[in-house]
Amino acid sequence: MTRQALIAGGGIGGLAAALSASRAGWDVRLYERAPAFSEAGAGVQLGPNVVKVLHGWGLQDALARVAAFPHRLQVRDAVSGRELGVLPLGALALQKYGAPYATIHRADLHAALLQAVQSRDNVWLSLNSAVSAYADSGREVTLRTEAAAVAAPGSASPRPVESAPLLEVEGDALIGADGLWSRVRQQMLNDGPPRVTGHLAYRAMLPQTSLPARLRSQQVTVWLGPKLHVVHYPVRGGEWLNVVVIVQGKVAGDLQSWDHNANAGDLQHAIRPTTGLLRDLIQAVTDGGYRNGPSWRLWPLCDRPPMTSAHQQAKGRVALLGDAAHPMRPYLAQGAGMAIEDAAELGAALAQALAPAFDVPTLLRRYALNRWQRNARVQARSLRNGRIFHAEGPLRWARDASMKLLGEKLLDLPWLYGATPRTL
C-alpha cells in the first residue's frame, strides 16, 4: 500500500524531507508558497554529520561540483587580530568522521536537492501554494492550500495549471517544513511567534577576484569581538567568499521580511573597534558588492527556546522539521544541518509505515523522540556560543585564554560531527 506525505515548504528542509520520504517509498506532494523555487544569497556550513547524509542520498558528486572544502577553521580576536585557536579540517575531518567539512552557497545546496527531488517519479511539486490550514481526523490529514502551479514527477520546471481559490488534499502524514514563521506549527502548538534575539546579521557574497589578494581566503575564519563577531569562508568551489557580520541591535520593519536592505554606514560604525585587517575586508566587500551588483543584506535573527519534549516536533499525523520545529541562532552553524538530519530520520521512520503493523502517528512520534533531544542540545549550544562569541570583560579574557590553551579540543565537536544519521 502506497502512502502519501504532504510537505509544507520548499526550502532546504522541505526538499530534503521530500527526497528522504520518496526514497522511503512514499508518494510526496510538496507545497511552496513562493512562485519559484529559490534560496537567498547566503552561505551554509555543512559539518561531516550533514555531508554524510547528503552522500548517503547520492549527492556526493553534486556536492563536489559546487561546494568548497576548507582545510582549516581559524579563530581570531577581532580587536587585536591575533590567532586564538585552529581546528584542522580537510583530510583530517574526512579521516576522523568519514566525511569532509563543506561550505556552500545556499542556492547551490537548494538546487542540488531540487534536482534530486525532480528526478524522483513519486514527487509532485506545487508552487504559489500557501498553506492555510490542516485537519487531522486520525485516519488521514487534509491540507488546505491556495494553488497556482505544479511540476509533474521528473519535469524540469513547474507548469501552469488552472488555479482554484482553495485546494484540499488528503494524505497520510503532513510535514511542516515551512520555516521560522510556520503556519503548521501555529496550528499544531499555538505557541505564538518566534522571539526576537536582538542580533542582526549583515551578509554579503562576491567573487574572490573582486578582493585584493591579501583578503582572499580558502579557510573558515571566525573573528570574535565585544558584542559582535564575523565569519567568512569560501563557497562555489572556492571562487566566491561568503561574509557574515553579526552585531547586536534592532531593525525596523516587518520581521517576516527577513531580507532587508542594509546601510553600509551602520555596518562600518559597528565594526569600528576591530582590527584594521577586518575593517579592510568589510570595506573591500562593500566596494566589491557595489561593482558586482549585490551589496550587504540585513537579516534580523529570531529563534525559539530549546525544545523540551518530543510533543513539540510531532502530534498525530503531523510533524515539524527544521526551523518550523527548532529555529536556532547561527553560532554553531547547524541550522540547515539539523533540518537535513531531521529529514534523514523522518525517511527512516516513514519507511517502516509501509508495513501494516505500524501506524503513522506512532512512527512520527518515534521520529520526534529520536530527534528532539539532539535538536535541543544544538539549540542550547548555539545560545551558549553566542554569549561566548560576543563576550566582554572577564568572560572575554577567560575565553581567549582557554582558546589559546586548548584550541583544537574546544573547537572540535565529536558529539556533533561524529553522528551518523540513518539514510535510505
mmCIF file of N, CA, C and O in Angstrom, residues 290-329:
data_model
loop_
_atom_site.group_PDB
_atom_site.id
_atom_site.type_symbol
_atom_site.label_atom_id
_atom_site.label_comp_id
_atom_site.label_asym_id
_atom_site.label_seq_id
_atom_site.Cartn_x
_atom_site.Cartn_y
_atom_site.Cartn_z
ATOM 1 N N TYR A 290 29.229 46.653 -4.617
ATOM 2 C CA TYR A 290 28.711 47.702 -5.494
ATOM 3 C C TYR A 290 29.093 47.436 -6.949
ATOM 4 O O TYR A 290 28.318 47.669 -7.867
ATOM 5 N N ARG A 291 30.300 46.934 -7.171
ATOM 6 C CA ARG A 291 30.748 46.685 -8.542
ATOM 7 C C ARG A 291 30.043 45.492 -9.164
ATOM 8 O O ARG A 291 29.818 45.453 -10.373
ATOM 9 N N ASN A 292 29.704 44.473 -8.341
ATOM 10 C CA ASN A 292 29.179 43.224 -8.874
ATOM 11 C C ASN A 292 27.661 43.096 -8.755
ATOM 12 O O ASN A 292 27.112 42.072 -9.123
ATOM 13 N N GLY A 293 26.990 44.081 -8.224
ATOM 14 C CA GLY A 293 25.529 44.030 -8.152
ATOM 15 C C GLY A 293 25.026 43.947 -6.726
ATOM 16 O O GLY A 293 24.626 44.955 -6.144
ATOM 17 N N PRO A 294 25.058 42.757 -6.109
ATOM 18 C CA PRO A 294 24.506 42.645 -4.751
ATOM 19 C C PRO A 294 25.418 43.299 -3.723
ATOM 20 O O PRO A 294 26.632 43.237 -3.814
ATOM 21 N N SER A 295 24.843 43.979 -2.744
ATOM 22 C CA SER A 295 25.602 44.546 -1.645
ATOM 23 C C SER A 295 25.176 43.853 -0.357
ATOM 24 O O SER A 295 24.605 42.770 -0.387
ATOM 25 N N TRP A 296 25.477 44.434 0.755
ATOM 26 C CA TRP A 296 25.114 43.830 2.040
ATOM 27 C C TRP A 296 23.607 43.727 2.181
ATOM 28 O O TRP A 296 22.864 44.615 1.789
ATOM 29 N N ARG A 297 23.151 42.621 2.758
ATOM 30 C CA ARG A 297 21.755 42.436 3.142
ATOM 31 C C ARG A 297 21.712 42.268 4.656
ATOM 32 O O ARG A 297 22.651 41.743 5.269
ATOM 33 N N LEU A 298 20.619 42.696 5.240
ATOM 34 C CA LEU A 298 20.480 42.688 6.703
ATOM 35 C C LEU A 298 19.354 41.749 7.101
ATOM 36 O O LEU A 298 18.215 41.920 6.648
ATOM 37 N N TRP A 299 19.669 40.775 7.929
ATOM 38 C CA TRP A 299 18.681 39.799 8.394
ATOM 39 C C TRP A 299 18.582 39.865 9.917
ATOM 40 O O TRP A 299 19.542 39.529 10.622
ATOM 41 N N PRO A 300 17.442 40.294 10.460
ATOM 42 C CA PRO A 300 17.242 40.205 11.909
ATOM 43 C C PRO A 300 17.093 38.744 12.316
ATOM 44 O O PRO A 300 16.382 37.981 11.656
ATOM 45 N N LEU A 301 17.759 38.358 13.377
ATOM 46 C CA LEU A 301 17.762 36.960 13.793
ATOM 47 C C LEU A 301 16.687 36.705 14.850
ATOM 48 O O LEU A 301 16.583 37.442 15.833
ATOM 49 N N CYS A 302 15.905 35.663 14.633
ATOM 50 C CA CYS A 302 14.884 35.218 15.585
ATOM 51 C C CYS A 302 15.112 33.747 15.885
ATOM 52 O O CYS A 302 15.707 33.012 15.084
ATOM 53 N N ASP A 303 14.630 33.300 17.041
ATOM 54 C CA ASP A 303 14.751 31.883 17.379
ATOM 55 C C ASP A 303 13.630 31.503 18.337
ATOM 56 O O ASP A 303 12.701 32.269 18.583
ATOM 57 N N ARG A 304 13.717 30.315 18.879
ATOM 58 C CA ARG A 304 12.835 29.852 19.954
ATOM 59 C C ARG A 304 13.702 29.186 21.020
ATOM 60 O O ARG A 304 14.827 28.754 20.735
ATOM 61 N N PRO A 305 13.197 29.102 22.246
ATOM 62 C CA PRO A 305 13.955 28.396 23.283
ATOM 63 C C PRO A 305 14.195 26.943 22.884
ATOM 64 O O PRO A 305 13.448 26.377 22.076
ATOM 65 N N PRO A 306 15.237 26.314 23.422
ATOM 66 C CA PRO A 306 15.482 24.904 23.114
ATOM 67 C C PRO A 306 14.257 24.034 23.388
ATOM 68 O O PRO A 306 13.493 24.283 24.336
ATOM 69 N N MET A 307 14.070 23.038 22.556
ATOM 70 C CA MET A 307 12.930 22.138 22.699
ATOM 71 C C MET A 307 12.951 21.462 24.067
ATOM 72 O O MET A 307 14.023 21.231 24.649
ATOM 73 N N THR A 308 11.767 21.114 24.561
ATOM 74 C CA THR A 308 11.673 20.463 25.870
ATOM 75 C C THR A 308 11.012 19.096 25.813
ATOM 76 O O THR A 308 11.008 18.383 26.818
ATOM 77 N N SER A 309 10.441 18.719 24.659
ATOM 78 C CA SER A 309 9.789 17.414 24.568
ATOM 79 C C SER A 309 9.560 17.038 23.112
ATOM 80 O O SER A 309 9.572 17.900 22.218
ATOM 81 N N ALA A 310 9.320 15.754 22.879
ATOM 82 C CA ALA A 310 9.005 15.271 21.539
ATOM 83 C C ALA A 310 7.672 15.818 21.055
ATOM 84 O O ALA A 310 7.449 15.926 19.840
ATOM 85 N N HIS A 311 6.802 16.183 21.986
ATOM 86 C CA HIS A 311 5.494 16.726 21.615
ATOM 87 C C HIS A 311 5.626 17.972 20.754
ATOM 88 O O HIS A 311 4.733 18.282 19.957
ATOM 89 N N GLN A 312 6.736 18.682 20.870
ATOM 90 C CA GLN A 312 6.941 19.897 20.087
ATOM 91 C C GLN A 312 7.346 19.602 18.647
ATOM 92 O O GLN A 312 7.444 20.531 17.848
ATOM 93 N N GLN A 313 7.578 18.330 18.327
ATOM 94 C CA GLN A 313 8.011 18.013 16.964
ATOM 95 C C GLN A 313 7.037 17.093 16.232
ATOM 96 O O GLN A 313 7.145 16.956 15.008
ATOM 97 N N ALA A 314 6.097 16.477 16.916
ATOM 98 C CA ALA A 314 5.108 15.634 16.235
ATOM 99 C C ALA A 314 3.877 15.481 17.096
ATOM 100 O O ALA A 314 3.964 15.360 18.328
ATOM 101 N N LYS A 315 2.724 15.459 16.433
ATOM 102 C CA LYS A 315 1.448 15.257 17.109
ATOM 103 C C LYS A 315 0.495 14.628 16.108
ATOM 104 O O LYS A 315 0.177 15.219 15.081
ATOM 105 N N GLY A 316 0.023 13.434 16.412
ATOM 106 C CA GLY A 316 -0.871 12.738 15.498
ATOM 107 C C GLY A 316 -0.194 12.455 14.173
ATOM 108 O O GLY A 316 0.900 11.891 14.129
ATOM 109 N N ARG A 317 -0.826 12.883 13.094
ATOM 110 C CA ARG A 317 -0.279 12.662 11.757
ATOM 111 C C ARG A 317 0.496 13.868 11.228
ATOM 112 O O ARG A 317 0.743 13.982 10.025
ATOM 113 N N VAL A 318 0.886 14.758 12.121
ATOM 114 C CA VAL A 318 1.586 15.985 11.737
ATOM 115 C C VAL A 318 2.940 16.036 12.460
ATOM 116 O O VAL A 318 3.011 15.775 13.662
ATOM 117 N N ALA A 319 3.981 16.377 11.720
ATOM 118 C CA ALA A 319 5.311 16.519 12.307
ATOM 119 C C ALA A 319 5.961 17.790 11.784
ATOM 120 O O ALA A 319 5.645 18.273 10.687
ATOM 121 N N LEU A 320 6.870 18.338 12.565
ATOM 122 C CA LEU A 320 7.611 19.537 12.189
ATOM 123 C C LEU A 320 9.061 19.178 11.908
ATOM 124 O O LEU A 320 9.606 18.211 12.472
ATOM 125 N N LEU A 321 9.691 20.008 11.065
ATOM 126 C CA LEU A 321 11.057 19.731 10.630
ATOM 127 C C LEU A 321 11.799 21.043 10.446
ATOM 128 O O LEU A 321 11.231 22.037 9.986
ATOM 129 N N GLY A 322 13.072 21.066 10.804
ATOM 130 C CA GLY A 322 13.902 22.240 10.588
ATOM 131 C C GLY A 322 13.463 23.433 11.412
ATOM 132 O O GLY A 322 13.072 23.317 12.574
ATOM 133 N N ASP A 323 13.520 24.626 10.804
ATOM 134 C CA ASP A 323 13.207 25.853 11.538
ATOM 135 C C ASP A 323 11.775 25.895 12.044
ATOM 136 O O ASP A 323 11.478 26.604 13.007
ATOM 137 N N ALA A 324 10.863 25.179 11.427
ATOM 138 C CA ALA A 324 9.495 25.121 11.938
ATOM 139 C C ALA A 324 9.472 24.473 13.319
ATOM 140 O O ALA A 324 8.634 24.797 14.157
ATOM 141 N N ALA A 325 10.401 23.566 13.573
ATOM 142 C CA ALA A 325 10.444 22.842 14.842
ATOM 143 C C ALA A 325 11.421 23.457 15.831
ATOM 144 O O ALA A 325 11.129 23.566 17.022
ATOM 145 N N HIS A 326 12.597 23.866 15.365
ATOM 146 C CA HIS A 326 13.669 24.258 16.288
ATOM 147 C C HIS A 326 14.559 25.345 15.687
ATOM 148 O O HIS A 326 15.750 25.141 15.475
ATOM 149 N N PRO A 327 13.999 26.543 15.413
ATOM 150 C CA PRO A 327 14.851 27.621 14.906
ATOM 151 C C PRO A 327 15.931 27.954 15.911
ATOM 152 O O PRO A 327 15.681 28.007 17.114
ATOM 153 N N MET A 328 17.136 28.159 15.421
ATOM 154 C CA MET A 328 18.270 28.360 16.325
ATOM 155 C C MET A 328 19.156 29.497 15.839
ATOM 156 O O MET A 328 19.126 29.882 14.664
ATOM 157 N N ARG A 329 19.935 30.025 16.748
ATOM 158 C CA ARG A 329 20.894 31.053 16.383
ATOM 159 C C ARG A 329 22.049 30.414 15.620
ATOM 160 O O ARG A 329 22.330 29.232 15.787
#
